Structure formats: C-alpha cells, structure tokens
Coordinates of C-alpha atoms and ligand atoms in Angstrom, one line a residue:
M1 CA -8.2 -1.5 5.8
C2 CA -11.3 0.5 6.6
G3 CA -11.3 4.1 7.7
I4 CA -12.7 5.5 10.9
V5 CA -13.4 9.1 11.9
G6 CA -15.1 10.6 14.9
Y7 CA -15.9 14.2 15.9
I8 CA -16.9 15.8 19.2
G9 CA -16.8 19.5 19.7
N10 CA -18.6 22.8 19.4
K11 CA -19.3 22.6 15.6
E12 CA -21.6 20.5 13.5
A13 CA -20.2 17.0 13.3
L14 CA -21.5 15.9 9.9
P15 CA -19.2 18.0 7.6
F16 CA -16.2 16.8 9.6
L17 CA -17.3 13.2 9.3
I18 CA -18.0 13.4 5.6
N19 CA -14.7 15.3 4.8
G20 CA -12.8 12.8 7.0
L21 CA -14.3 9.9 5.2
K22 CA -13.4 11.3 1.8
K23 CA -9.8 11.6 3.0
L24 CA -9.9 8.0 4.3
E25 CA -11.7 6.5 1.3
Y26 CA -8.5 5.3 -0.2
R27 CA -8.3 2.8 2.7
G28 CA -11.5 1.1 2.0
Y29 CA -14.3 1.9 -0.4
D30 CA -17.2 -0.5 -0.7
S31 CA -19.7 1.2 1.6
A32 CA -19.8 4.0 4.2
G33 CA -21.9 5.3 7.0
F34 CA -22.1 7.6 10.0
C35 CA -24.0 8.0 13.3
I36 CA -24.7 11.4 14.9
Q37 CA -26.0 11.9 18.4
H38 CA -28.5 14.7 19.0
D39 CA -31.3 15.4 21.4
G40 CA -30.9 12.0 23.1
K41 CA -31.2 10.2 19.7
L42 CA -28.8 8.4 17.3
S43 CA -29.2 9.2 13.6
V44 CA -27.6 6.5 11.4
V45 CA -27.2 6.8 7.6
K46 CA -25.3 4.1 5.5
R47 CA -24.8 3.6 1.8
K48 CA -23.3 1.0 -0.4
G49 CA -20.6 2.4 -2.7
K50 CA -18.5 5.6 -2.4
V51 CA -18.6 8.3 0.3
K52 CA -20.2 10.5 -2.3
E53 CA -23.4 8.4 -2.2
L54 CA -23.5 8.8 1.6
E55 CA -22.9 12.5 1.3
N56 CA -25.8 12.9 -1.2
A57 CA -28.1 10.8 1.0
S58 CA -27.3 12.9 4.0
K59 CA -28.0 16.3 2.3
S60 CA -31.8 16.0 2.3
L61 CA -31.9 14.7 5.9
K62 CA -30.7 17.8 7.7
I63 CA -29.0 15.9 10.5
T64 CA -27.5 18.1 13.2
G65 CA -25.4 17.3 16.3
H66 CA -22.0 17.9 17.7
M67 CA -20.7 14.4 18.1
G68 CA -20.6 11.5 15.8
I69 CA -18.7 8.6 14.3
A70 CA -18.2 7.4 10.7
H71 CA -16.6 4.6 8.7
T72 CA -15.6 3.7 5.2
R73 CA -15.5 -0.1 4.7
W74 CA -13.4 -2.7 3.0
A75 CA -15.5 -5.9 3.5
T76 CA -14.0 -8.8 5.4
H77 CA -17.1 -10.4 6.9
G78 CA -20.3 -10.2 4.8
A79 CA -21.0 -8.6 1.4
P80 CA -20.5 -4.9 0.8
N81 CA -24.1 -3.8 1.3
E82 CA -26.0 -1.3 3.5
A83 CA -26.8 -3.8 6.3
N84 CA -23.1 -4.7 6.7
A85 CA -21.9 -1.1 6.5
H86 CA -20.9 0.5 9.7
P87 CA -21.9 2.0 12.2
H88 CA -23.5 -1.1 13.8
L89 CA -26.1 -0.8 16.6
D90 CA -27.2 -2.9 19.5
C91 CA -30.8 -4.3 19.8
K92 CA -32.3 -1.1 21.0
G93 CA -30.5 1.2 18.6
A94 CA -29.0 2.9 21.7
I95 CA -25.3 2.2 21.1
A96 CA -23.4 2.7 17.8
I97 CA -19.9 1.4 16.9
V98 CA -17.5 1.7 14.0
H99 CA -14.6 -0.8 13.9
N100 CA -11.5 -1.6 11.9
G101 CA -9.9 -5.0 12.4
I102 CA -11.3 -8.5 12.8
I103 CA -13.0 -10.1 15.8
E104 CA -11.7 -13.6 15.5
N105 CA -14.0 -15.2 18.1
Y106 CA -17.1 -13.5 16.8
G107 CA -18.8 -16.8 15.9
A108 CA -18.8 -18.0 19.5
L109 CA -19.7 -14.6 20.9
K110 CA -22.6 -14.3 18.4
E111 CA -24.0 -17.7 19.4
M112 CA -23.8 -16.7 23.1
L113 CA -25.5 -13.4 22.5
K114 CA -28.2 -14.9 20.4
K115 CA -29.0 -17.4 23.2
E116 CA -29.3 -14.4 25.5
G117 CA -31.9 -12.9 23.1
H118 CA -29.9 -10.4 21.1
R119 CA -31.1 -9.9 17.5
F120 CA -28.5 -9.4 14.7
F121 CA -29.0 -7.4 11.6
S122 CA -25.8 -7.9 9.7
E123 CA -23.3 -10.6 8.8
T124 CA -20.4 -8.7 10.3
D125 CA -18.1 -9.5 13.2
T126 CA -18.4 -5.9 14.3
E127 CA -22.0 -6.1 15.2
V128 CA -21.1 -8.6 18.0
L129 CA -19.3 -5.7 19.7
A130 CA -22.4 -3.5 19.8
H131 CA -24.4 -6.3 21.4
L132 CA -21.6 -7.2 23.9
I133 CA -21.5 -3.5 25.0
E134 CA -25.2 -3.6 25.3
K135 CA -24.9 -6.7 27.5
F136 CA -22.8 -4.7 30.0
K137 CA -24.7 -1.4 29.7
G138 CA -26.0 -1.5 33.3
K139 CA -22.7 0.5 33.9
N140 CA -21.6 3.6 32.1
L141 CA -20.5 3.4 28.5
E142 CA -16.8 3.4 29.4
S143 CA -17.1 0.4 31.7
A144 CA -19.4 -1.4 29.3
V145 CA -16.8 -1.1 26.5
A146 CA -14.0 -2.2 28.8
M147 CA -15.9 -5.3 29.9
A148 CA -16.9 -6.2 26.4
L149 CA -13.4 -5.9 25.1
K150 CA -12.2 -8.3 27.7
L151 CA -14.1 -11.0 25.9
V152 CA -12.8 -10.2 22.5
E153 CA -10.0 -12.0 20.6
G154 CA -8.7 -10.2 17.5
T155 CA -7.8 -6.8 16.4
F156 CA -9.6 -3.5 16.7
G157 CA -9.5 0.2 16.3
L158 CA -13.0 1.3 17.4
L159 CA -15.2 4.2 18.3
V160 CA -18.4 3.9 20.4
I161 CA -21.1 6.4 21.2
D162 CA -24.5 6.0 22.8
K163 CA -27.7 8.1 22.9
T164 CA -26.9 10.0 26.0
S165 CA -23.2 10.1 27.1
Q166 CA -21.4 13.2 26.1
E167 CA -18.3 11.2 25.2
I168 CA -16.8 9.1 22.5
I169 CA -15.0 5.9 23.6
A170 CA -12.1 4.9 21.5
A171 CA -10.1 1.7 21.9
K172 CA -7.2 0.1 20.0
K173 CA -5.5 -3.2 19.5
G174 CA -3.6 -4.0 16.4
S175 CA -5.3 -1.2 14.3
P176 CA -4.3 2.5 14.3
L177 CA -6.1 5.3 16.0
L178 CA -5.1 8.8 16.8
L179 CA -6.7 11.9 18.4
G180 CA -6.4 15.3 16.8
I181 CA -6.6 17.8 19.6
G182 CA -8.2 21.1 18.6
S183 CA -9.6 24.0 20.5
Q184 CA -13.0 22.9 21.9
E185 CA -13.0 19.9 19.6
I186 CA -11.3 16.5 19.2
I187 CA -11.2 14.5 16.0
I188 CA -10.4 10.8 16.2
A189 CA -9.3 8.9 13.1
S190 CA -7.6 5.8 11.9
D191 CA -5.3 7.9 9.7
A192 CA -3.7 11.3 10.0
S193 CA -5.2 12.4 6.6
A194 CA -8.6 12.8 8.2
I195 CA -7.1 15.2 10.8
A196 CA -4.7 17.2 8.6
G197 CA -5.9 20.8 8.1
H198 CA -7.8 20.8 11.4
T199 CA -5.0 20.6 13.9
K200 CA -1.4 19.7 14.1
K201 CA -1.5 18.3 17.6
V202 CA -2.0 14.6 17.7
V203 CA -2.0 11.8 20.3
Y204 CA -1.3 8.3 19.1
L205 CA -3.1 5.5 21.0
N206 CA -1.1 2.4 21.8
D207 CA -2.4 -1.2 21.7
S208 CA -4.7 -2.0 24.7
E209 CA -5.4 1.6 25.4
M210 CA -8.8 3.2 25.6
A211 CA -9.6 6.9 25.4
I212 CA -12.6 8.6 26.9
I213 CA -13.1 11.7 24.8
S214 CA -15.2 14.8 25.3
S215 CA -15.1 18.1 23.4
N216 CA -12.4 19.6 25.5
N217 CA -10.8 16.8 27.3
Y218 CA -9.5 13.2 26.8
V219 CA -8.3 10.6 29.3
V220 CA -6.4 7.6 28.1
K221 CA -6.4 4.4 30.2
N222 CA -4.6 1.1 30.0
V223 CA -6.1 -2.3 30.1
N224 CA -6.2 -2.2 33.9
G225 CA -8.1 1.1 33.9
K226 CA -5.0 3.1 35.0
V227 CA -4.6 6.6 33.5
V228 CA -1.8 6.8 31.0
E229 CA 0.1 10.1 30.4
K230 CA 0.2 10.7 26.6
K231 CA 2.7 12.8 24.7
I232 CA 1.2 15.3 22.2
H233 CA 3.1 15.1 18.9
D234 CA 3.3 17.6 16.1
M235 CA 1.8 16.2 12.9
E236 CA 3.9 16.7 9.7
M237 CA 1.1 16.1 7.2
T238 CA -0.4 19.2 5.4
V239 CA -3.7 19.5 3.5
Q240 CA -1.8 20.3 0.2
Q241 CA 0.1 17.0 0.5
I242 CA -3.2 15.1 0.3
E243 CA -4.7 16.9 -2.7
K244 CA -4.4 15.9 -6.4
R245 CA -3.0 19.3 -7.5
G246 CA -4.3 19.2 -11.0
F247 CA -3.5 15.5 -11.7
K248 CA -6.3 13.2 -12.9
H249 CA -5.3 10.6 -10.3
F250 CA -3.3 10.5 -7.1
M251 CA -1.2 7.7 -8.7
A252 CA -0.2 10.1 -11.5
K253 CA 0.6 12.8 -9.0
E254 CA 2.7 10.4 -6.9
I255 CA 4.6 9.1 -9.9
F256 CA 5.5 12.7 -10.9
E257 CA 6.3 13.6 -7.3
Q258 CA 9.1 11.1 -7.1
P259 CA 12.0 13.4 -7.8
L260 CA 10.9 15.6 -4.9
A261 CA 10.0 12.6 -2.7
I262 CA 13.5 11.1 -3.2
E263 CA 15.1 14.5 -2.4
N264 CA 13.1 14.5 0.8
T265 CA 14.3 11.0 1.7
L266 CA 17.9 12.2 1.1
R267 CA 17.4 15.6 2.8
G268 CA 19.8 16.2 5.7
R269 CA 21.2 12.7 5.4
I270 CA 24.0 13.1 2.9
G271 CA 25.5 16.5 3.7
D272 CA 29.2 17.1 3.5
G273 CA 29.9 13.7 2.0
R274 CA 28.8 11.8 5.1
I275 CA 25.7 9.7 5.8
K276 CA 23.7 10.9 8.7
L277 CA 20.9 8.6 10.0
S278 CA 19.4 8.7 13.5
I279 CA 19.9 5.0 14.1
D280 CA 22.3 3.1 16.3
V281 CA 23.3 0.1 14.3
D282 CA 26.9 -1.1 14.8
V283 CA 28.2 -2.8 11.6
K284 CA 30.6 -4.9 13.7
K285 CA 27.7 -6.5 15.6
V286 CA 25.5 -7.2 12.6
K287 CA 26.1 -10.7 11.4
R288 CA 22.9 -11.1 9.3
I289 CA 20.1 -8.9 8.1
I290 CA 16.6 -10.2 7.6
I291 CA 14.2 -8.0 5.8
T292 CA 10.5 -8.6 6.0
A293 CA 7.7 -6.9 4.2
C294 CA 4.7 -7.4 1.9
G295 CA 3.8 -6.5 -1.7
T296 CA 5.7 -3.6 -3.2
S297 CA 7.7 -3.2 0.0
W298 CA 8.8 -6.8 -0.4
H299 CA 10.1 -5.9 -3.8
S300 CA 12.2 -3.0 -2.4
A301 CA 13.4 -5.5 0.2
L302 CA 14.7 -7.8 -2.6
I303 CA 16.6 -4.8 -4.0
G304 CA 17.9 -4.1 -0.5
K305 CA 19.3 -7.6 -0.4
Y306 CA 21.2 -7.3 -3.6
L307 CA 22.7 -3.9 -2.8
I308 CA 23.6 -4.6 0.9
E309 CA 25.2 -7.9 0.0
K310 CA 27.0 -6.3 -3.0
I311 CA 28.4 -3.2 -1.2
I312 CA 28.8 -4.4 2.4
G313 CA 29.1 -8.1 2.1
I314 CA 26.6 -8.8 5.0
Q315 CA 24.3 -11.7 4.4
V316 CA 20.7 -10.6 3.8
E317 CA 17.6 -12.7 3.8
V318 CA 14.2 -11.5 2.6
D319 CA 11.0 -12.9 3.8
Y320 CA 7.3 -12.3 3.1
A321 CA 6.1 -11.0 6.4
S322 CA 3.1 -13.4 6.3
E323 CA 5.5 -16.4 5.9
F324 CA 8.1 -15.2 8.4
R325 CA 5.6 -15.0 11.3
Y326 CA 4.3 -18.5 10.9
R327 CA 7.5 -20.5 10.2
N328 CA 9.1 -20.2 13.6
P329 CA 12.1 -18.2 12.1
I330 CA 15.5 -18.8 13.5
I331 CA 16.8 -15.6 15.1
K332 CA 20.4 -15.6 16.3
K333 CA 22.6 -13.1 18.1
G334 CA 23.8 -10.5 15.6
D335 CA 20.6 -10.6 13.5
L336 CA 19.0 -7.3 12.6
V337 CA 15.4 -7.5 11.4
V338 CA 14.3 -4.8 9.0
A339 CA 10.6 -4.2 8.5
I340 CA 9.7 -2.2 5.4
S341 CA 6.2 -0.7 5.2
Q342 CA 4.8 2.4 3.5
S343 CA 1.8 2.6 5.8
G344 CA 3.5 1.2 8.9
E345 CA 0.2 -0.6 9.7
T346 CA 0.3 -3.7 7.5
A347 CA -0.9 -6.5 9.8
D348 CA 1.4 -9.2 8.5
T349 CA 4.5 -6.9 8.8
L350 CA 3.6 -5.9 12.3
A351 CA 3.1 -9.5 13.3
A352 CA 6.5 -10.4 11.8
L353 CA 8.1 -7.6 13.7
K354 CA 6.5 -8.7 16.9
E355 CA 7.8 -12.3 16.3
A356 CA 11.3 -10.9 15.7
K357 CA 11.2 -8.8 18.8
Q358 CA 10.0 -11.7 20.9
K359 CA 12.9 -13.7 19.7
G360 CA 15.3 -11.0 20.8
A361 CA 16.2 -9.5 17.4
K362 CA 17.2 -5.8 17.1
T363 CA 14.7 -4.2 14.7
L364 CA 14.9 -1.4 12.2
G365 CA 11.9 0.2 10.4
V366 CA 11.8 1.7 6.9
V367 CA 8.5 3.5 7.1
N368 CA 6.7 6.3 5.4
V369 CA 3.8 7.2 7.7
V370 CA 5.1 9.1 10.7
G371 CA 3.9 7.8 14.0
S372 CA 2.5 4.6 12.5
T373 CA 2.6 1.4 14.5
V374 CA 5.7 -0.1 12.8
A375 CA 7.5 3.2 13.4
R376 CA 6.7 3.0 17.1
E377 CA 7.5 -0.7 17.5
V378 CA 11.0 -0.8 16.1
D379 CA 14.2 0.0 17.9
F380 CA 15.4 2.4 15.2
G381 CA 13.8 3.8 12.1
I382 CA 14.4 5.5 8.8
Y383 CA 11.4 7.6 7.7
L384 CA 11.0 8.0 4.0
H385 CA 9.5 11.5 4.2
A386 CA 7.8 10.8 0.8
G387 CA 4.6 12.5 1.9
P388 CA 1.2 10.8 2.0
E389 CA 0.8 8.1 -0.6
I390 CA -3.0 7.9 -1.4
G391 CA -3.1 5.9 -4.6
V392 CA -3.5 2.2 -3.7
A393 CA -0.7 1.3 -6.1
S394 CA 2.5 2.1 -4.4
T395 CA 4.9 4.2 -6.5
K396 CA 6.8 6.9 -4.7
A397 CA 7.1 4.8 -1.5
F398 CA 8.9 2.2 -3.6
T399 CA 11.6 4.5 -5.0
C400 CA 12.0 6.1 -1.6
Q401 CA 12.3 2.7 0.1
V402 CA 15.1 1.8 -2.3
T403 CA 16.7 5.2 -1.6
A404 CA 16.4 4.6 2.2
L405 CA 17.9 1.1 1.9
L406 CA 20.8 2.6 -0.1
L407 CA 21.4 5.2 2.6
F408 CA 21.4 2.4 5.1
A409 CA 23.9 0.4 3.1
L410 CA 26.1 3.4 2.7
Y411 CA 25.8 4.1 6.5
L412 CA 27.2 0.6 7.1
Q413 CA 30.0 1.2 4.6
Q414 CA 30.8 4.5 6.3
Q415 CA 31.3 2.7 9.6
K416 CA 33.7 0.3 8.0
G417 CA 35.6 3.3 6.6
V418 CA 34.9 2.3 3.0
L419 CA 32.1 4.8 2.1
D420 CA 31.8 4.8 -1.7
K421 CA 31.4 8.5 -2.5
K422 CA 30.7 7.8 -6.2
I423 CA 27.4 6.2 -5.2
L424 CA 26.7 9.2 -2.9
E425 CA 27.4 11.7 -5.7
E426 CA 25.3 9.8 -8.2
L427 CA 22.4 9.4 -5.8
K428 CA 22.1 13.2 -5.7
K429 CA 21.6 13.2 -9.5
I430 CA 18.8 10.6 -9.5
P431 CA 15.9 13.1 -9.0
A432 CA 16.9 15.0 -12.1
K433 CA 17.3 11.8 -14.1
I434 CA 13.8 10.7 -13.0
E435 CA 12.5 14.1 -14.3
E436 CA 14.0 13.2 -17.7
I437 CA 12.1 9.9 -17.8
L438 CA 8.8 11.6 -16.7
K439 CA 9.0 13.6 -19.9
E440 CA 8.4 10.3 -21.8
S441 CA 5.0 10.0 -20.2
K442 CA 3.2 11.0 -23.4
N443 CA 5.1 8.5 -25.5
I444 CA 4.5 5.8 -22.9
R445 CA 0.7 6.6 -23.2
I446 CA 0.9 5.9 -26.9
L447 CA 2.5 2.6 -26.2
A448 CA -0.2 1.9 -23.6
Q449 CA -2.8 2.5 -26.2
K450 CA -1.3 -0.4 -28.3
F451 CA -1.3 -2.8 -25.4
K452 CA -4.4 -2.0 -23.4
A453 CA -6.3 -4.9 -24.8
S454 CA -3.6 -7.5 -24.0
K455 CA -4.6 -10.3 -21.7
N456 CA -1.1 -11.2 -20.4
F457 CA 2.3 -9.6 -19.9
L458 CA 5.7 -10.9 -18.9
Y459 CA 8.3 -8.7 -17.2
L460 CA 11.9 -9.9 -17.2
G461 CA 15.0 -8.6 -15.5
R462 CA 18.2 -9.8 -13.9
G463 CA 20.1 -9.1 -10.8
L464 CA 19.0 -5.8 -9.2
N465 CA 16.4 -5.4 -11.9
F466 CA 14.7 -8.7 -11.3
P467 CA 12.7 -7.2 -8.4
V468 CA 12.0 -4.3 -10.7
A469 CA 10.4 -6.8 -13.1
L470 CA 8.3 -8.1 -10.2
E471 CA 7.2 -4.6 -9.3
G472 CA 6.3 -3.7 -13.0
A473 CA 4.1 -6.8 -13.1
L474 CA 2.5 -6.1 -9.8
K475 CA 1.7 -2.5 -10.8
L476 CA 0.1 -3.6 -14.1
K477 CA -2.0 -6.4 -12.6
E478 CA -3.3 -4.5 -9.6
I479 CA -4.6 -1.5 -11.5
S480 CA -5.3 -2.7 -15.0
Y481 CA -6.5 -6.3 -14.1
I482 CA -4.2 -7.6 -16.8
H483 CA -2.5 -10.8 -15.8
A484 CA 1.2 -10.1 -15.5
E485 CA 4.2 -12.1 -14.2
G486 CA 7.7 -11.1 -13.3
Y487 CA 10.7 -13.5 -13.7
P488 CA 14.4 -13.5 -13.6
A489 CA 15.1 -13.4 -17.3
A490 CA 17.1 -16.6 -17.3
E491 CA 14.2 -18.5 -15.7
M492 CA 12.3 -18.2 -19.0
K493 CA 13.8 -21.3 -20.5
H494 CA 12.7 -23.3 -17.5
G495 CA 9.1 -23.1 -18.3
P496 CA 7.5 -19.7 -19.0
I497 CA 8.9 -19.6 -22.5
A498 CA 6.1 -22.0 -23.5
L499 CA 3.7 -19.0 -23.1
I500 CA 5.4 -17.0 -25.8
D501 CA 3.5 -16.2 -28.9
E502 CA 2.5 -13.1 -30.8
H503 CA -0.1 -12.2 -28.1
M504 CA 2.5 -12.1 -25.3
P505 CA 4.1 -8.7 -24.7
V506 CA 7.4 -9.1 -22.8
V507 CA 8.9 -6.2 -21.0
F508 CA 12.7 -6.5 -20.6
I509 CA 14.6 -4.4 -18.1
A510 CA 17.9 -4.2 -20.0
P511 CA 20.3 -1.6 -18.7
K512 CA 23.9 -2.0 -19.9
D513 CA 25.3 -3.7 -16.8
D514 CA 27.2 -6.9 -16.2
T515 CA 24.1 -9.0 -17.1
Y516 CA 23.4 -7.1 -20.3
Q517 CA 24.8 -9.7 -22.8
K518 CA 22.8 -12.4 -21.1
I519 CA 19.6 -10.3 -21.3
I520 CA 20.2 -9.7 -25.0
S521 CA 20.4 -13.5 -25.5
N522 CA 17.1 -13.8 -23.6
M523 CA 15.5 -11.2 -25.9
Q524 CA 16.6 -13.2 -28.9
E525 CA 14.9 -16.2 -27.5
I526 CA 11.7 -14.3 -27.2
K527 CA 11.9 -12.7 -30.6
A528 CA 12.6 -16.0 -32.2
R529 CA 9.3 -17.3 -30.8
G530 CA 7.2 -14.4 -32.1
G531 CA 6.9 -12.5 -28.8
T532 CA 6.5 -8.7 -28.7
V533 CA 9.5 -7.1 -26.9
I534 CA 9.3 -3.8 -25.1
A535 CA 12.7 -3.0 -23.7
I536 CA 13.8 -0.5 -21.0
I537 CA 17.4 0.4 -22.1
N538 CA 20.0 3.0 -21.2
E539 CA 22.1 2.6 -24.3
N540 CA 20.8 2.3 -27.8
E541 CA 23.1 -0.3 -29.4
P542 CA 22.6 -0.6 -33.2
Y543 CA 21.4 -4.2 -32.9
I544 CA 18.6 -3.4 -30.3
A545 CA 16.1 -2.3 -33.0
A546 CA 16.1 -5.8 -34.6
L547 CA 15.5 -7.4 -31.2
T548 CA 12.7 -5.2 -30.0
N549 CA 9.3 -3.8 -31.0
H550 CA 9.5 -0.8 -28.7
V551 CA 12.2 0.7 -26.6
I552 CA 12.0 3.2 -23.7
K553 CA 15.3 4.8 -23.0
V554 CA 16.3 5.9 -19.5
P555 CA 19.4 7.9 -18.5
K556 CA 22.6 6.1 -17.5
T557 CA 23.5 5.7 -13.9
L558 CA 25.5 3.4 -11.7
D559 CA 24.3 -0.2 -11.9
I560 CA 23.5 -0.2 -8.3
L561 CA 21.1 2.8 -8.7
S562 CA 19.4 1.6 -11.9
P563 CA 16.2 0.2 -10.3
L564 CA 15.4 3.8 -9.2
L565 CA 15.2 4.8 -12.9
N566 CA 14.0 1.6 -14.6
V567 CA 10.9 1.3 -12.5
I568 CA 9.5 4.7 -13.6
P569 CA 8.5 3.7 -17.2
L570 CA 6.9 0.6 -15.7
Q571 CA 4.8 2.7 -13.3
L572 CA 3.8 5.0 -16.2
L573 CA 3.0 2.1 -18.5
A574 CA 0.7 0.5 -15.9
Y575 CA -0.9 3.8 -15.1
H576 CA -1.7 4.7 -18.7
I577 CA -3.0 1.3 -19.5
A578 CA -5.4 1.4 -16.5
D579 CA -6.5 4.9 -17.3
L580 CA -7.1 4.2 -21.0
K581 CA -9.2 1.2 -20.0
G582 CA -11.3 3.6 -17.9
L583 CA -10.5 1.9 -14.7
N584 CA -10.6 3.3 -11.2
V585 CA -6.8 3.8 -11.0
D586 CA -6.6 5.1 -7.4
K587 CA -9.0 2.6 -6.0
P588 CA -8.7 -0.7 -7.8
R589 CA -11.2 -3.4 -7.2
N590 CA -10.9 -5.6 -4.1
L591 CA -7.8 -3.7 -2.8
A592 CA -7.2 -1.3 0.0
K593 CA -4.3 1.0 0.7
S594 CA -3.4 -0.4 4.0
V595 CA -3.9 -4.1 4.7
T596 CA -4.6 -4.2 8.4
V597 CA -6.1 -7.7 8.3
E598 CA -4.2 -11.0 7.9
Ligands
LIG601 O1 2.0 -0.3 3.6 P1 2.9 -1.4 3.2 O2 4.1 -1.0 2.5 O3 3.2 -2.3 4.4 O4 2.0 -2.2 2.2 C1 2.4 -3.5 1.7 C2 1.5 -3.9 0.5 O5 0.2 -4.1 0.9 C3 1.6 -2.8 -0.6 O6 2.9 -2.5 -1.0 C4 0.8 -3.3 -1.8 O7 1.4 -4.4 -2.4 C5 0.6 -2.2 -2.8 N1 -0.8 -2.0 -3.2 C6 1.3 -2.4 -4.1 O8 1.1 -1.3 -5.0

C-alpha cells in the first residue's frame, strides 16, 4: 500500500525522488521520507503527512547526491509519525531501507536482535530488516541483504543503500517492484507511475528476485544467487495519463474519462462483428467459473456472474478473495478461476489466485495495470486498458471490468455459435450514452447539496443492478464517510425496512426491466414509511413522481448493459457529496489505492 522509489544515475537524486513520491502518494499518504547517499554519508529526511511537507522540509537543507531511496507510507505497524516513517536505519546509521509489505516474524527477529545489542528507534516491522542487514554486514551489501532475507517471513518490495556502496539493492516477494532503465540512470519503483515520463523501458522483478543496481547496469539474481536474464518491456503509461487535466480531483477526471476508457477496453476486440480476445479458453471444457476479487472488483464480479449465467448458462460462483484463500476451496476439473483486480497487486486476490493455481485450476485475469503481478501470474488475461486510475475510489476500472466481463461472455457465446450481435451493437453505443449522463453532473451536485448532511443512506437494486447498489453504497461511504448499505430491494422487508424514517435517503436503481414492477412495489413500501426516495430510472412513467422525491434519468439500453449506465449517477452523487463536505476525495482517510497487505 506504500510507495517506493529509488534513483541512481548521473543527475541529482532528490528531484526524482520527490516527484516519484508525488506520483505514488495515492498508494499511501500518512508520512514520507527519503535517504540520499553523498560523500560517504547518508542524509535522511522524514515528515508526517503529505509528500509536500517532505518537499518543503528538504528545500532548505540543500541535499545533493546521485543515489537515493524514498517512501510514502500507509501505516501497518506503528502510528503514522516521523519515527515510523521510512527510510529506517541500522544502529550506526550506515544502512538505509525502504520497504513495502509486512514482515510477519518481525516480533521474534526483533527480540533476537535486541538480545544481540541492536537498538530500535521505531515500532515498525521494517526496522528489523535494517538491523538484520547490519548483522550480516561483514560481507558486501548484496550478500548481507540476501542473508537477512533468508530469515524473513512475510512480504516485501524493498530498496537498500549504505554509506559507501555505489549500488542500490532491490528485492521482491509479494509486493511489486520494477526498474525503469534510462541512459546512465535507473529508477526503481513500486509502481510505473513514478517512472512514466523518464523512460519507457522497464524490467519487472519477480518474487524472490534481487537486483543489484548501479547507474548504468543492473544484475538480477534468483534466491540461489544465480543470474536471471530479464526481458525489457515497453511501458504503455504516459505522463498525460497521470495528470488531472483541469479536473479538481482525479476521481472526477476518471468518472468523466469513462466513455473513452470503455472505448479503449473495446478497441480491437469487437471488429467486424466478432469478439477477438487473446485468450485460449475452450467453452466446451469450462464446467464452472469461479470469480474472485475484492471491493469494487468484487462488485463487478457479481455482475459478471449474472451476465455469464444469463447469456451462456455456465455456472458462476463469486468469492471474496480473502475468504476463498482460507476456506480450502473445492476446485474440480473444468473449473476456470477468474481474478479481477484494477491494480493487479491486491494481496488477497493474489493469494486466492495462487491457491487456485496450486489446486490445478486454469486462471484468467481481468486486470488494469499492465505487467502487474496478477497479470503475470494468470494463464490468460484481459487487460482493461482504462489508463491509470489514481483516485482511491475505483470508478473507470469498475465500468471497464464490467465491459471486459461482457466481452468474455460474448467470446464464450461466439464459440458456441450463438453470438448475440444485438448486445455487441448496443455495447458500442454505451460510451455515447455515458456522455449523456455525465451532462447531469451539475444537477447531481444540486442533489448532493441537499443530502450532504445525511448520516445514512440505503441503496437498493435487483438482479444485475443489485451489485450496482452495493457499488453506489461503497463509493459513498469510502469518500464521504456517510454510512451506506446496499441491498437487493426485496430484502428490505426482511429487516432493513425498520430503519426507514424521514432521515433515511433511499437510492433505488429502477430501470424498466423484468424486475421493474417489483422495484416499484418496494418504492411504495419506502414511501409509505416516510423515507426519501431518489430513483435512477430510464423511463419516466406518470406515477413515478408520486413515488419519488428525486429522479435521475439515464438513457435506455439493453437490460444486460444497464449497470454500465446506472452506476454513473451513483459515482457522481458520491463524488459531489464528498467534495461539498470538503473532504479529501482522492485520498480518503485510512485507505490506500492498492491493498498489498492482508
Ligand atoms: O486493485 P483491486 O481492484 O484489486 O482493488 C480491490 C479493492 O481494494 C478496491 O476495489 C477498493 O474497494 C476501492 N477503493 C473501491 O473504490
């Protein structure tokens, strides 16, 4: 969840580190720090709060040097304060380390090291690594790091420097790291956004690999110390993609980017009335599909279940990745496990994927971040091509995930020779229909003004739009801190209806589909109990006005595609409420963009 960046080359390291941290700040943002090596010394600066605080602090210090490491933190062990911020040092201040991940046996290691006389200055698990490396420092830095890591249980993406070596040591297990290869310089980062704009050539480290990096060379070794040949990839991400482009927040930009993002997901995949995906899944061999994911990606998985079962008739199960991995799931011949992840680095999703692979399942990834760990672990993948999603609240990734799942369902239909071209044709019209809804943003802001002081919200939908209700509730709670719940509308009468009074806004997702009449009855039940009804509709029947307090109309589409439209007003409502409350929309409290810890 934290962000790591390192620089070694022929330029001043500090601007690279600060700029890199700013790009990575969306991953973790409670404190930040850097360490620069120069003249046989290590200069360390850390600050609680945003990278801006660190940048301001560094301005007066005039720190120079051509190699350094830096970190932006999302606290796991110890409070977010300066002492716990990275980099961490050994007893003599001769070794510095930044780390992403969790050292699970840090308690035992810390006890051992304390008995050996090591002094600790923080509550973090990471500091243990600095002292372990110190313990083995009779050797060179590379060997000391390798020996230290042999004692470690847990996950890490880490960078280490010391006072004298002209190299950065990088190591990875369960947490991403990549090298950006420039001319006479190498940038190492946990995320491509810190490298974009400097070079397009990247090398992805795999688990249990270690890189020894100097300004014009790098050597990657495996856990046995053997040199590994690494492929240099071309990075897709551009600097423009990770800028706000005039929007107040990344979240707003990403909501408004959805028409283009969906076009990009579809690009090259639906030409001449056929579905083209670079995957090798044989519909005749697939007996069951298990989709595993977390958060918003889990909501798109639920939609995937509805639509695959509906249009292909293959049984689909959906599991929270965190539950799947620990319940000894039954995997049979003919099972296909689909992992959905925007970041491709979510620890629970990765662990679920590993569990599925161990049990012999074929795996498919639906991933946004190119080259991410999920993308590399799966047998086949469908990239979203949605572009970087920086706002912590996932928006364009959600609609692109649903689009990718639709493409997958249509790909299976095509193999059966029953491709429904009506869906295909309508899918092409979705971006323009989303543009129409985005024009309602100003009106939705007026609505948001009315509800920004609410303490609770309910979101109700049925069928394919039940997961949309869950997603609307998640968006609201994670950025506006208003308590919100999503339910299948019919579940109301089994308990939640007791909550209804004049202080309870209820958002209905009510397109005119085969559940419409039922939803209207549910609306009546809420209205009769004094609840405030906000309805997302696609047909304005004369009786709707009497049943609702506010309506947001979206264009009509095929039932199966309606989640792609209905979610947009819910994203906008959450966004405007959070913004009107003056909250940090892109970086909500306690959250991080990519959850790389369990
Ligand atoms: O990167 P992933 O899609 O694997 O992330 C999963 C969740 O952590 C993520 O969707 C989270 O729920 C978002 N903050 C929701 O907006």
